[in-house]
Coordinates of C-alpha atoms in Angstrom, one line a residue:
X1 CA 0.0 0.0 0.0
X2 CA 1.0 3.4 -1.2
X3 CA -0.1 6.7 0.3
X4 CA 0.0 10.1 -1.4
X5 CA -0.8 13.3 -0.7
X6 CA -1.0 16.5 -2.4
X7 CA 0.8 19.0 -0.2
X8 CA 1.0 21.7 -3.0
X9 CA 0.8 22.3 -6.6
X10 CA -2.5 21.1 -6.1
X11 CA -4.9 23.7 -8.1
X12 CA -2.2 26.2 -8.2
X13 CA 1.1 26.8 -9.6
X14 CA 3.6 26.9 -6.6
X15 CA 4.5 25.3 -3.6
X16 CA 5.2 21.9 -5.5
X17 CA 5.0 19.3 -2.7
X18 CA 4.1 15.2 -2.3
X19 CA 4.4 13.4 0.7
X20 CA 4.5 9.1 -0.4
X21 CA 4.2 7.0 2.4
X22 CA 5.1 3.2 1.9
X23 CA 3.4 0.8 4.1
X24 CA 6.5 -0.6 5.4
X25 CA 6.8 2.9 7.4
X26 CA 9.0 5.1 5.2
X27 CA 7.9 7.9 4.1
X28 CA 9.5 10.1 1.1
X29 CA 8.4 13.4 -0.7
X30 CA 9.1 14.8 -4.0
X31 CA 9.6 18.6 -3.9
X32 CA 9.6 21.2 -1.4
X33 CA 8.1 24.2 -2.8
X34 CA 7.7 27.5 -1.8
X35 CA 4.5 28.9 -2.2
X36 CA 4.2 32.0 -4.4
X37 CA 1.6 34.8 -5.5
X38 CA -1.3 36.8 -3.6
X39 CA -0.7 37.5 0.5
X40 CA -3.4 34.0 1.0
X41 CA -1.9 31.9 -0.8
X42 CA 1.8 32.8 0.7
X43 CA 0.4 32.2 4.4
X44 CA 0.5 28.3 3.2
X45 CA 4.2 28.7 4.1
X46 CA 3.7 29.0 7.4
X47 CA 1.5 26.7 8.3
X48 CA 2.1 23.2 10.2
X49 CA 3.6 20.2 7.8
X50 CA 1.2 18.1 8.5
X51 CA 3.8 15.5 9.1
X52 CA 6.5 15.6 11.3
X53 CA 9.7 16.6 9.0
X54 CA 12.0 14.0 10.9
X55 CA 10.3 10.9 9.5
X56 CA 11.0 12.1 5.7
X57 CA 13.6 9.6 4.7
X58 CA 14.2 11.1 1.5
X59 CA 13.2 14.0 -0.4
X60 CA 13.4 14.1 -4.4
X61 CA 14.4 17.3 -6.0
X62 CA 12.9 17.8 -9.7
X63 CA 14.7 20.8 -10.2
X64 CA 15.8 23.8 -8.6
X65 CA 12.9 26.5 -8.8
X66 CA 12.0 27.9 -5.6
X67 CA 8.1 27.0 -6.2
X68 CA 9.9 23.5 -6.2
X69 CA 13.0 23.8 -3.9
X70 CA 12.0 27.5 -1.4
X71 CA 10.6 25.6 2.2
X72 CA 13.7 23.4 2.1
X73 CA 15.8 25.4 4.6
X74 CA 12.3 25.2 6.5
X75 CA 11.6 21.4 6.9
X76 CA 15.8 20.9 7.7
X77 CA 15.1 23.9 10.7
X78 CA 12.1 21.6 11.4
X79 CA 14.2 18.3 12.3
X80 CA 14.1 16.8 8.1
X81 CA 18.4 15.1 8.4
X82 CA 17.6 12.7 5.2
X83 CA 19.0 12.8 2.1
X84 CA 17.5 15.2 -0.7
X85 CA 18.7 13.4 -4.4
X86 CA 18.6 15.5 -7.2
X87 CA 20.5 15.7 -10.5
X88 CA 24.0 17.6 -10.3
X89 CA 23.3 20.8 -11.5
X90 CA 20.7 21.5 -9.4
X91 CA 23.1 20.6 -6.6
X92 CA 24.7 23.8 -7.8
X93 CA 22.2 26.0 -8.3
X94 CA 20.5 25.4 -5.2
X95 CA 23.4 26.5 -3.4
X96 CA 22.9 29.5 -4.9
X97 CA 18.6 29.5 -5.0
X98 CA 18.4 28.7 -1.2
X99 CA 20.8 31.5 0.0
X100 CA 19.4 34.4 -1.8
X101 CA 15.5 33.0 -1.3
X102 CA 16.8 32.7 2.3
X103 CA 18.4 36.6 2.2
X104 CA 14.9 37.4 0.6
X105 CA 13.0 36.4 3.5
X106 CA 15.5 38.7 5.9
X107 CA 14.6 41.6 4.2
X108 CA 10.6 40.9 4.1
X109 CA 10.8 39.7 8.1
X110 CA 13.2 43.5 8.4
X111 CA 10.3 45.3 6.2
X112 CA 7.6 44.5 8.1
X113 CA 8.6 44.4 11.7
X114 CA 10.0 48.0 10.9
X115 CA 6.2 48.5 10.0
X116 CA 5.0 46.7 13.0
X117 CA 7.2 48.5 15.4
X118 CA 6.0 52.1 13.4
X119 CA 2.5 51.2 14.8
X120 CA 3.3 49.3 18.1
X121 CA 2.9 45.8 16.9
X122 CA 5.6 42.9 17.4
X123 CA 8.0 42.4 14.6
X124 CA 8.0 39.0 12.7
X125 CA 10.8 37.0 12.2
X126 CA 11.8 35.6 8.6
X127 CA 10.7 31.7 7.4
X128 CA 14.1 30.9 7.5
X129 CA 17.4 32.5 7.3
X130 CA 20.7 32.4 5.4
X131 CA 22.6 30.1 8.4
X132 CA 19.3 27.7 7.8
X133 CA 19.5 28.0 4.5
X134 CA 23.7 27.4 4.4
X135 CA 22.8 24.5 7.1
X136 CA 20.1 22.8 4.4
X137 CA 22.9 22.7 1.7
X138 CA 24.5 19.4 3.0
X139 CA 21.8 17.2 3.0
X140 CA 21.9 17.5 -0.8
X141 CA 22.9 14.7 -2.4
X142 CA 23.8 14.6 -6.4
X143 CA 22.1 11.4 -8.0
X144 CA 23.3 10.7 -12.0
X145 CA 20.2 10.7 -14.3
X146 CA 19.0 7.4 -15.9
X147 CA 20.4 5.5 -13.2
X148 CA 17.6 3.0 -11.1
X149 CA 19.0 3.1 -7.7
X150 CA 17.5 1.5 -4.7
X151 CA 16.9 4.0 -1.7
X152 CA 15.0 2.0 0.8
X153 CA 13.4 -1.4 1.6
X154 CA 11.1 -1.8 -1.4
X155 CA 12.1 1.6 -2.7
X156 CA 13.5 2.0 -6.2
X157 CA 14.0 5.6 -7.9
X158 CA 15.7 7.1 -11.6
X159 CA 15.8 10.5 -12.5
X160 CA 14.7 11.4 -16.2
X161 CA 15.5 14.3 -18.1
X162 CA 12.5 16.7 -18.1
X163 CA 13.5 19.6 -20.7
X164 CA 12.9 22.2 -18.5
X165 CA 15.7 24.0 -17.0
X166 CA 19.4 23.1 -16.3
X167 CA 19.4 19.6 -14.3
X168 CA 15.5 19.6 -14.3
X169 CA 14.2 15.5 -13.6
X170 CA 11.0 13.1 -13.8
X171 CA 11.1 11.0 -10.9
X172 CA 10.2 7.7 -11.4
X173 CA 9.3 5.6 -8.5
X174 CA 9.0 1.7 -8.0
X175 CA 6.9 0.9 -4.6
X176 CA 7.2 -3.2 -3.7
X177 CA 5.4 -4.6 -0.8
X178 CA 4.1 -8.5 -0.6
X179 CA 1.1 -7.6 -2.7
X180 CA 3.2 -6.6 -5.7
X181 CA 4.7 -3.5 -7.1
X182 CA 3.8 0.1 -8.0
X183 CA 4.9 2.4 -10.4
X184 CA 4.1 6.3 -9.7
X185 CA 5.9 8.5 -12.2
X186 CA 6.5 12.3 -11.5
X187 CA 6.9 14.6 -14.3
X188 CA 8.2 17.5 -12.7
X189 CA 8.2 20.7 -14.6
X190 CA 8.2 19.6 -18.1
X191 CA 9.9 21.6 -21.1
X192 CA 9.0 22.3 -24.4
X193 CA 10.0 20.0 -27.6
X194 CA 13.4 22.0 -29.5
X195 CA 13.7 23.9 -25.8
X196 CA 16.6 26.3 -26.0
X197 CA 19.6 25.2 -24.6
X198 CA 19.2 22.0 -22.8
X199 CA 17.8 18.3 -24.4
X200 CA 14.0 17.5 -25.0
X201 CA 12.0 15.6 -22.1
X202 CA 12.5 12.2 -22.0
X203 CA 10.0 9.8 -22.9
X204 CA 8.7 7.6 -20.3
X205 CA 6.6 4.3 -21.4
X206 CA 5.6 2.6 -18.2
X207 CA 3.3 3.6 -15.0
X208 CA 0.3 2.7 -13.0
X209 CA 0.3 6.6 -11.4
X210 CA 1.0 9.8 -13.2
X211 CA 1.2 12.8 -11.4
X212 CA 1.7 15.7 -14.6
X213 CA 2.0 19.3 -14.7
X214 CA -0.5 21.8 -16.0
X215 CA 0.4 24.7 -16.0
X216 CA -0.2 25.7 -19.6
X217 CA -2.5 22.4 -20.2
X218 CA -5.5 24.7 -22.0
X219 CA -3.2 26.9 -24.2
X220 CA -0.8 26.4 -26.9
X221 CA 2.3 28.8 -27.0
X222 CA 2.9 30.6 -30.0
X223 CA 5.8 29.8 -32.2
X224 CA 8.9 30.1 -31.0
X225 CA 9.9 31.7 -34.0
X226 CA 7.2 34.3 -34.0
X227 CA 8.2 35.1 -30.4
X228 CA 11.9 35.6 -31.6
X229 CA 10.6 38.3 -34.2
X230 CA 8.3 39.9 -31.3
X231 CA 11.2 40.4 -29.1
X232 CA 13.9 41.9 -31.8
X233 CA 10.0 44.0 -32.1
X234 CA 10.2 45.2 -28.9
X235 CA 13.7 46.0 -28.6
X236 CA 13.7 48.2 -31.7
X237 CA 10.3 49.9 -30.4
X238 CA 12.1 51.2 -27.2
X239 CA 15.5 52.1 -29.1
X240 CA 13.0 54.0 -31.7
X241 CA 11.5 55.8 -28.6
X242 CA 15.4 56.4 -27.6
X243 CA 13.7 54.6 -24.2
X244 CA 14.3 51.0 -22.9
X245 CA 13.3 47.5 -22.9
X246 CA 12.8 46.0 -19.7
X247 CA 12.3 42.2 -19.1
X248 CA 11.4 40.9 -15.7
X249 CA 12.4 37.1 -16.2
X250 CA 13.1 34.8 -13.8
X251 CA 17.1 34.6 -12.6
X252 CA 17.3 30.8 -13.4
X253 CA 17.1 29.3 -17.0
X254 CA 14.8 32.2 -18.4
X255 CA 17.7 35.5 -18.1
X256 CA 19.9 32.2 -19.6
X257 CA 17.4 31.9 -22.7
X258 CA 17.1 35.8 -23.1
X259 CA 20.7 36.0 -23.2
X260 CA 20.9 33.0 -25.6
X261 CA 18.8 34.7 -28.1
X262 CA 20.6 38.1 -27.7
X263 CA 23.2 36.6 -28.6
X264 CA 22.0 34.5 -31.5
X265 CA 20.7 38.8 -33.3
X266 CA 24.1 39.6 -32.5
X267 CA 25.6 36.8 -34.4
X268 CA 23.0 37.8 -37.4
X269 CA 23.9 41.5 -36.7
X270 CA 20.5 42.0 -36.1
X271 CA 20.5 43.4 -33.0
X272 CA 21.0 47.4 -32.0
X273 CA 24.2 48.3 -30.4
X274 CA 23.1 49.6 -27.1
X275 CA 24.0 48.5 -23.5
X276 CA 22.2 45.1 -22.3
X277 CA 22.5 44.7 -18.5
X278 CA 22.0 41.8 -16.3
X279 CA 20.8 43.2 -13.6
X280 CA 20.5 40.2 -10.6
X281 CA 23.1 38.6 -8.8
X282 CA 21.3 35.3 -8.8
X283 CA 21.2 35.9 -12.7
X284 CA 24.5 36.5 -12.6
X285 CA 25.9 33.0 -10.7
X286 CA 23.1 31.0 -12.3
X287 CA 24.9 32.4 -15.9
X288 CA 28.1 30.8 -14.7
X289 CA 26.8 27.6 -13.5
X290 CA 25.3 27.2 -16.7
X291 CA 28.7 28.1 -18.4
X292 CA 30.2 25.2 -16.6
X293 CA 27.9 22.5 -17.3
X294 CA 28.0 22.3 -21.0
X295 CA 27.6 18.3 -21.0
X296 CA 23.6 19.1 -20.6
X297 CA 23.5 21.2 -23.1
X298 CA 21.4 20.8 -26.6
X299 CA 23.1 19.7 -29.7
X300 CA 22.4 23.5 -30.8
X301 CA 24.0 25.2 -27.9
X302 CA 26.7 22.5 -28.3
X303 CA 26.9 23.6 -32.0
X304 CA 27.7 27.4 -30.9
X305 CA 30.3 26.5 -28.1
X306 CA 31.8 24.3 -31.1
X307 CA 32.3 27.4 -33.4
X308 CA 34.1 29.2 -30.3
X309 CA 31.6 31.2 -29.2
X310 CA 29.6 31.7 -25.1
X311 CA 26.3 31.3 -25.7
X312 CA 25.4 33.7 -23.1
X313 CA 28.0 36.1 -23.7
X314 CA 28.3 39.6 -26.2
X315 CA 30.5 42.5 -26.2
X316 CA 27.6 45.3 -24.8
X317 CA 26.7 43.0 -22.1
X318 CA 26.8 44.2 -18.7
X319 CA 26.4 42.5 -15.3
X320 CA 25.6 44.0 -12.4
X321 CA 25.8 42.4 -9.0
X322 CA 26.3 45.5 -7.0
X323 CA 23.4 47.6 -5.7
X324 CA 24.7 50.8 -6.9
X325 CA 25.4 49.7 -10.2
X326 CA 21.6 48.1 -10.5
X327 CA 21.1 52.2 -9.4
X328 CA 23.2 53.8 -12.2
X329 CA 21.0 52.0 -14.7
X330 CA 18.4 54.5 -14.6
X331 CA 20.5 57.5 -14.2
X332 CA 21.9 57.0 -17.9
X333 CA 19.7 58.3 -20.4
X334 CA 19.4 56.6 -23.8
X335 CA 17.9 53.2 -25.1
X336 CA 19.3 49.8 -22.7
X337 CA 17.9 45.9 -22.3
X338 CA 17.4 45.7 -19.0
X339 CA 16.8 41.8 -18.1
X340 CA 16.4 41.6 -13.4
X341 CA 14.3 39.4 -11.6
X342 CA 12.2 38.5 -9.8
X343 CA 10.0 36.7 -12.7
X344 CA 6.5 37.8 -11.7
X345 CA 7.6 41.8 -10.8
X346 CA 6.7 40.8 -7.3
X347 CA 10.1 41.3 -5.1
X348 CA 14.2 42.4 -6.3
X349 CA 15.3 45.2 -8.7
X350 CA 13.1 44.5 -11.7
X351 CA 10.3 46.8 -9.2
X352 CA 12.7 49.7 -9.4
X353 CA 13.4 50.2 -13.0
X354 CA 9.1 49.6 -13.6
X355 CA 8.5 52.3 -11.3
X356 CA 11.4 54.1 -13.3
X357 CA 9.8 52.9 -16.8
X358 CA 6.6 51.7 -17.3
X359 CA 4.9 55.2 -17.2
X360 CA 6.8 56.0 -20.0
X361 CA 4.7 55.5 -23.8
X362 CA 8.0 54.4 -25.5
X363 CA 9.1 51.7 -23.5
X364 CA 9.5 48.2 -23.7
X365 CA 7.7 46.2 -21.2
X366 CA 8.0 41.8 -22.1
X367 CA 6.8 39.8 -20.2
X368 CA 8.1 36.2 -21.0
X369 CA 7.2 34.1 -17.9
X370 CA 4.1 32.4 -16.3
X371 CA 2.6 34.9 -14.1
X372 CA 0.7 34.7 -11.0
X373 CA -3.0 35.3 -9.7
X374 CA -2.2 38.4 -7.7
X375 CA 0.8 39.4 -8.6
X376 CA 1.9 42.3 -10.0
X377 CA 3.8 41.0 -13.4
X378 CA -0.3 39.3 -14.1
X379 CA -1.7 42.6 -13.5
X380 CA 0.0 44.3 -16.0
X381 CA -0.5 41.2 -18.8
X382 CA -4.6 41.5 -17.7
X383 CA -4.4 45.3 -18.9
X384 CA -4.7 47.2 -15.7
X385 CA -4.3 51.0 -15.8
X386 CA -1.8 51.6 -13.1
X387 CA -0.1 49.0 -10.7
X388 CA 1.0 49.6 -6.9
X389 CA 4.8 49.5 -7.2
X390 CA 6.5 50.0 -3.4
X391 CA 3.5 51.8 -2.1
X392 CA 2.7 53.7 -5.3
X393 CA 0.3 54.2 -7.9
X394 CA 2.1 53.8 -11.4
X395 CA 0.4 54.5 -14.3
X396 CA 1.1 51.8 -16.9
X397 CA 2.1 53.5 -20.5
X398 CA 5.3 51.3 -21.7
X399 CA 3.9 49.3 -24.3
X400 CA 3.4 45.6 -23.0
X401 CA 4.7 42.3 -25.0
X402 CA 3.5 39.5 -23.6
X403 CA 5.9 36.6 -25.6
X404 CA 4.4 33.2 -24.3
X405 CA 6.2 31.3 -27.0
X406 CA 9.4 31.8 -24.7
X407 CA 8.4 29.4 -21.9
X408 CA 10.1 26.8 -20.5
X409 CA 6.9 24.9 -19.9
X410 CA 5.4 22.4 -22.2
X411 CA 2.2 23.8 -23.6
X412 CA -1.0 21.6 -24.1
X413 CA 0.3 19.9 -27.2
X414 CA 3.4 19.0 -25.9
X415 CA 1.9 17.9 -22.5
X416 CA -0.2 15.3 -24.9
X417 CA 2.5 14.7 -26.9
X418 CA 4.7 13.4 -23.7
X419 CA 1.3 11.6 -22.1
X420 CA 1.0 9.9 -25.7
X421 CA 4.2 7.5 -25.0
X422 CA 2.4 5.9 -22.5
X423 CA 1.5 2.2 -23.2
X424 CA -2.0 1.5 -23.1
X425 CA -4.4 1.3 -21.0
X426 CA -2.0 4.1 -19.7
X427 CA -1.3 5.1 -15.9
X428 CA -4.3 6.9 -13.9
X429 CA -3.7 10.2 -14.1
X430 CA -3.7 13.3 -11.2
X431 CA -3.6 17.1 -13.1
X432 CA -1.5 18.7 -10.6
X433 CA 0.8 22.0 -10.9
X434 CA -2.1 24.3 -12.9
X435 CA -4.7 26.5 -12.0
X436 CA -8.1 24.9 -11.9
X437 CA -8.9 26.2 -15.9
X438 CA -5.6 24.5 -16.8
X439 CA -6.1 21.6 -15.2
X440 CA -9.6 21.2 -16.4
X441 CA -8.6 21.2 -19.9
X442 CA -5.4 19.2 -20.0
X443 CA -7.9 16.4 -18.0
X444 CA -10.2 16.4 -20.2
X445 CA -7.9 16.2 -23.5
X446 CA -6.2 12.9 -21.9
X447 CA -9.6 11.1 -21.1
X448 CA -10.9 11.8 -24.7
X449 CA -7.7 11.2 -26.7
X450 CA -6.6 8.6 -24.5
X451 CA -8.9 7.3 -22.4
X452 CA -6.8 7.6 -19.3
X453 CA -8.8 8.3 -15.9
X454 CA -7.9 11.8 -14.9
X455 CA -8.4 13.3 -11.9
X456 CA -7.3 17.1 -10.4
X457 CA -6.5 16.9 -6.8
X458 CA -7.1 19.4 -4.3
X459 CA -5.0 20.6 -1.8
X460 CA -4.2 18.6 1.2
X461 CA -5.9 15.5 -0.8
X462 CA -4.4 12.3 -0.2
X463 CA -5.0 9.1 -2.5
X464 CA -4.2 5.7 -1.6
X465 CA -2.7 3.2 -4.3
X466 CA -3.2 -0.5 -3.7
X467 CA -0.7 -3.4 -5.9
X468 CA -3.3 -6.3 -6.5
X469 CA -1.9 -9.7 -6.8
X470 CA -0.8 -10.0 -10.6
X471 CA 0.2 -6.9 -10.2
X472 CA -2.6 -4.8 -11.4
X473 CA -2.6 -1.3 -9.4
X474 CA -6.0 -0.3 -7.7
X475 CA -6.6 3.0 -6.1
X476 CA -9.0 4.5 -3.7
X477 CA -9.8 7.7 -2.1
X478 CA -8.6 8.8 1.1
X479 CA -11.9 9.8 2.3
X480 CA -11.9 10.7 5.8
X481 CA -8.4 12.5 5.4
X482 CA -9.8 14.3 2.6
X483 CA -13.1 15.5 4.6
X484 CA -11.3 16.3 7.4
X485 CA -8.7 19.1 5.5
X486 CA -11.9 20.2 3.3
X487 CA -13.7 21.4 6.3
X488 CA -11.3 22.8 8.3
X489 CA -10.1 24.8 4.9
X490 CA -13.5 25.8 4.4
X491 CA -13.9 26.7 8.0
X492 CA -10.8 28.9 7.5
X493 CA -11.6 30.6 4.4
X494 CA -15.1 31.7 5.3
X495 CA -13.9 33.5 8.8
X496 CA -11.0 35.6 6.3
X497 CA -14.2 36.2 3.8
X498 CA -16.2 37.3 6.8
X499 CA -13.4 39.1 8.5
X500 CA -12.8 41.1 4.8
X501 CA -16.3 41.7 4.3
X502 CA -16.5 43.4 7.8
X503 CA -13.3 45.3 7.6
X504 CA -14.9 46.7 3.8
X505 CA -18.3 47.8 5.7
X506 CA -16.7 49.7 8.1
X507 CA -14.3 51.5 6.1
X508 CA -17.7 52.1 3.7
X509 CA -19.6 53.4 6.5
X510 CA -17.6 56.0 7.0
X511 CA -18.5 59.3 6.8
X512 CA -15.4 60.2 4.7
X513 CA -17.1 60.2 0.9
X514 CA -13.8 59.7 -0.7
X515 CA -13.3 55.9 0.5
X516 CA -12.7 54.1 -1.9
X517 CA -12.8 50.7 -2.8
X518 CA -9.7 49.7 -3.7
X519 CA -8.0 46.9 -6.3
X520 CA -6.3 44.9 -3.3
X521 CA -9.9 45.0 -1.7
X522 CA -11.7 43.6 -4.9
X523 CA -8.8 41.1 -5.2
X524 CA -8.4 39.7 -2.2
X525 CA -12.4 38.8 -2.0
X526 CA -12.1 37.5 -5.3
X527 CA -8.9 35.2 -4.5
X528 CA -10.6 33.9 -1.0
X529 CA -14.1 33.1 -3.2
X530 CA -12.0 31.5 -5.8
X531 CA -10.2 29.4 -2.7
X532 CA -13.8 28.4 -1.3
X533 CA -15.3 27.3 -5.0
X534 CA -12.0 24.7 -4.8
X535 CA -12.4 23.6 -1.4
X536 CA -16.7 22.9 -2.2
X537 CA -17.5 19.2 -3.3
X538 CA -18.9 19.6 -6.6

């Protein structure tokens, strides 16, 4: 007997987290995931495990994304001392992911306790820090891809390319009690067919359980060589406007790709000569990780390092770690590429140089990233007039590109086209890493083109998978678990609607005419409605 349960990534995009529990008394996860996006959704982070982080044997790491990787430091500063297997280059770049995730939640804890104090409250203390973060680092362990390894009593594991980023995995899993064996298959974050820079996801033939990402399972992405043109479209719009191009994109893999195809017009000479800085230290290291790990690369990137040339590399590139330089930027007038995280305009320097440039009409503004429910980066794709950046109302006149053919995520047909390998009858299926629309769609396109039982767990939902004796694999709900975490969710979410809805009358009752209500007010009832429509039975 096999128990799973969905600890995040379950109807949303963040906070990738599964807890597998073997009936011989280990208990493993895959992923540990910070959750990202709208003030709700973040509170996840600090709420109980559920579990107690000591009995977690092992922990698989698909890749090194902090929606997949952040609440490590976390469950090590709550008593987790196993092992955490992952490929080797996310080894490396989680060195690097986990200390500056960790120095970002310093500076949030500082933020707001200099708030709290400004108004008499207590101040608030960070989810972890940099020496939890440093201490987390040695419990990584580096396991070679396509290897099956045993890694407990009835355990068996490989890691599978999944296309995605640098030293992204599958995880494969082979669970063996007396009653026979199971196969649950894990695809991670998968990439894109012809991705830029690393190799396609692998195929994988064989499983009774498929847990598979949907994060763009009900849209297809637009070419990749349509989004090529759009972005040499965007730069030359801004250097027109003698104004710049800014691109929030995430520090790992997507500043890599940006730079990649920067490169690539400056090779064709297409590309205007004006200054192109990369503006993030985490950019910055993640660049030279990737430098140094050429054996991962595509047989295209391979091609370019063949011909003598850095992939990631021209002569008006500019990096800049240090603060003041980030600073100088936007003194200099003049046309620039400006590439800074963070990804979804929610936190670092990329929420400087929008308050510095996205009231201007001739700017560049591209957005080539997944974006959020609530966070700033998706409130600028939806349209909206103005945007709070660090307190203030910015008007938004840059003119907005919106390049979805640059993502590292598999769209809807590639999602088939990787389910499609699977031998028939095909595993039973569980829509996880999506919003509910996404998941939805992707479901339904795998039942009808494959007949494959799909189902979309919700958070906290916990499954139990059964080996029969000639090895067929049977599967049941975990009712009472299930009914349990519905109702106190639900129980949760209806005293914050109650609490918001109170807060809103009194502000309205006022005698003040000019209250106002506001975006934040409209979007926070919105998000906790939205959270109490997935927590209902249907």
């Amino acid at each position: 007997m096999v128990k799973v349960t969905c600890l995040g990534a379950a109807g949303t995009v963040t906070g990738s987290n599964y807890l597998i529990e073997h009936g011989n008394g280990k208990k493993i996860m895959v992923d540990c995931g910070l959750f990202q996006g709208g003030r709700e959704i973040e509170l996840r982070n600090w709420q109980a495990w559920g579990f107690d982080p000591k009995d977690i044997d092992i922990l698989f790491l698909t890749h090194a994304h902090i929606d997949h990787s952040g609440r490590i430091p976390k469950l090590v500063k709550d008593g987790f001392r196993g092992k955490i297997l992952t490929s080797p280059p996310t080894v490396e770049l989680c060195q690097i992911m986990l200390l500056d995730s960790a120095h970002v939640q310093e500076m949030d804890a500082e933020w707001q306790s200099r708030k709290n104090i400004r108004k008499g409250k207590r101040p608030i203390f960070p989810l972890y820090t940099t020496a939890d973060a440093i201490k987390s680092l040695k419990y990584l362990s580096p396991l070679e891809r396509d290897k099956k390894v045993t890694v407990g009593e009835g355990i068996k594991a490989c890691l599978r390319n999944a296309g995605h980023i640098l030293g992204s995995s599958i995880v494969e899993l082979w669970m063996e009690d007396a009653d026979g064996e199971i196969k649950i298959v894990f695809s991670g974050d998968l990439g894109r067919q012809d991705q830029l820079i690393v190799k396609d996801p692998q195929e994988i033939f064989t499983a009774d359980y498929l847990f598979i990402e949907s994060t763009y399972g009900n849209r297809l992405h637009r070419s990749f060589e349509d989004s090529k043109m759009e972005l040499l479209e965007a730069v030359q719009h801004a250097v027109y406007h003698d104004e710049k191009v800014i691109i929030p994109a995430f520090a790992l893999e997507r500043s890599q790709e940006i730079l990649y195809l920067l490169g690539e017009f400056y090779r064709d000479k297409t590309l205007p000569d004006i200054p192109i800085y990369l503006d993030s230290p985490l950019a910055i290291k993640s660049t030279e990780i990737f430098r140094k790990n050429k054996e991962y690369y595509d047989e295209e990137a391979r091609a370019i390092v063949d011909k003598g040339f850095d992939p990631f590399d021209m002569p008006n590139l500019h990096f800049t770690p240090a603060t003041e330089d980030s600073i100088d930027i936007n003194r200099k007038h003049g046309p620039a590429i400006i590439i800074a995280a963070s990804g979804m305009c929610t936190a670092g320097r990329i929420k400087h140089h929008l308050k510095h440039n996205l009231w201007r009409p001739g700017a560049s503004v591209i957005i080539v990233g997944f974006q959020a429910q609530g966070t700033t980066g998706r409130r600028i794709v939806d349209g909206e007039k103005k945007v709070k950046i660090f307190g203030e109302d910015v008007a938004v006149k840059a003119k907005v590109f919106t390049i979805g053919g640059f993502s590292a995520h598999a769209d809807q047909a590639g999602l088939l086209k990787w389910a499609s390998h699977f031998k028939k009858p095909g595993p039973k299926v569980f829509a996880v890493h999506g919003e509910s629309r996404a998941s939805e769609a992707l479901a339904a396109e795998i039942n009808k083109r494959f007949g494959m039982e799909v189902k979309i767990p919700k958070w906290k939902e916990s499954f139990i998978f059964e080996a029969k004796g000639k090895g067929e694999a049977g599967e049941k709900f975990d009712s009472e678990a299930a009914v349990l975490n519905r109702r106190e969710s639900l129980e949760n979410k209806v005293i914050d609607l109650e609490q918001e809805i109170e807060q809103l009358k009194m502000r309205l009752n006022k005698k003040d005419k000019k209250v106002e209500i506001r975006t934040e007010d409209l979007d926070r009832l919105k998000y906790i409605q939205g959270e109490i429509k997935g927590i209902l039975p249907e």
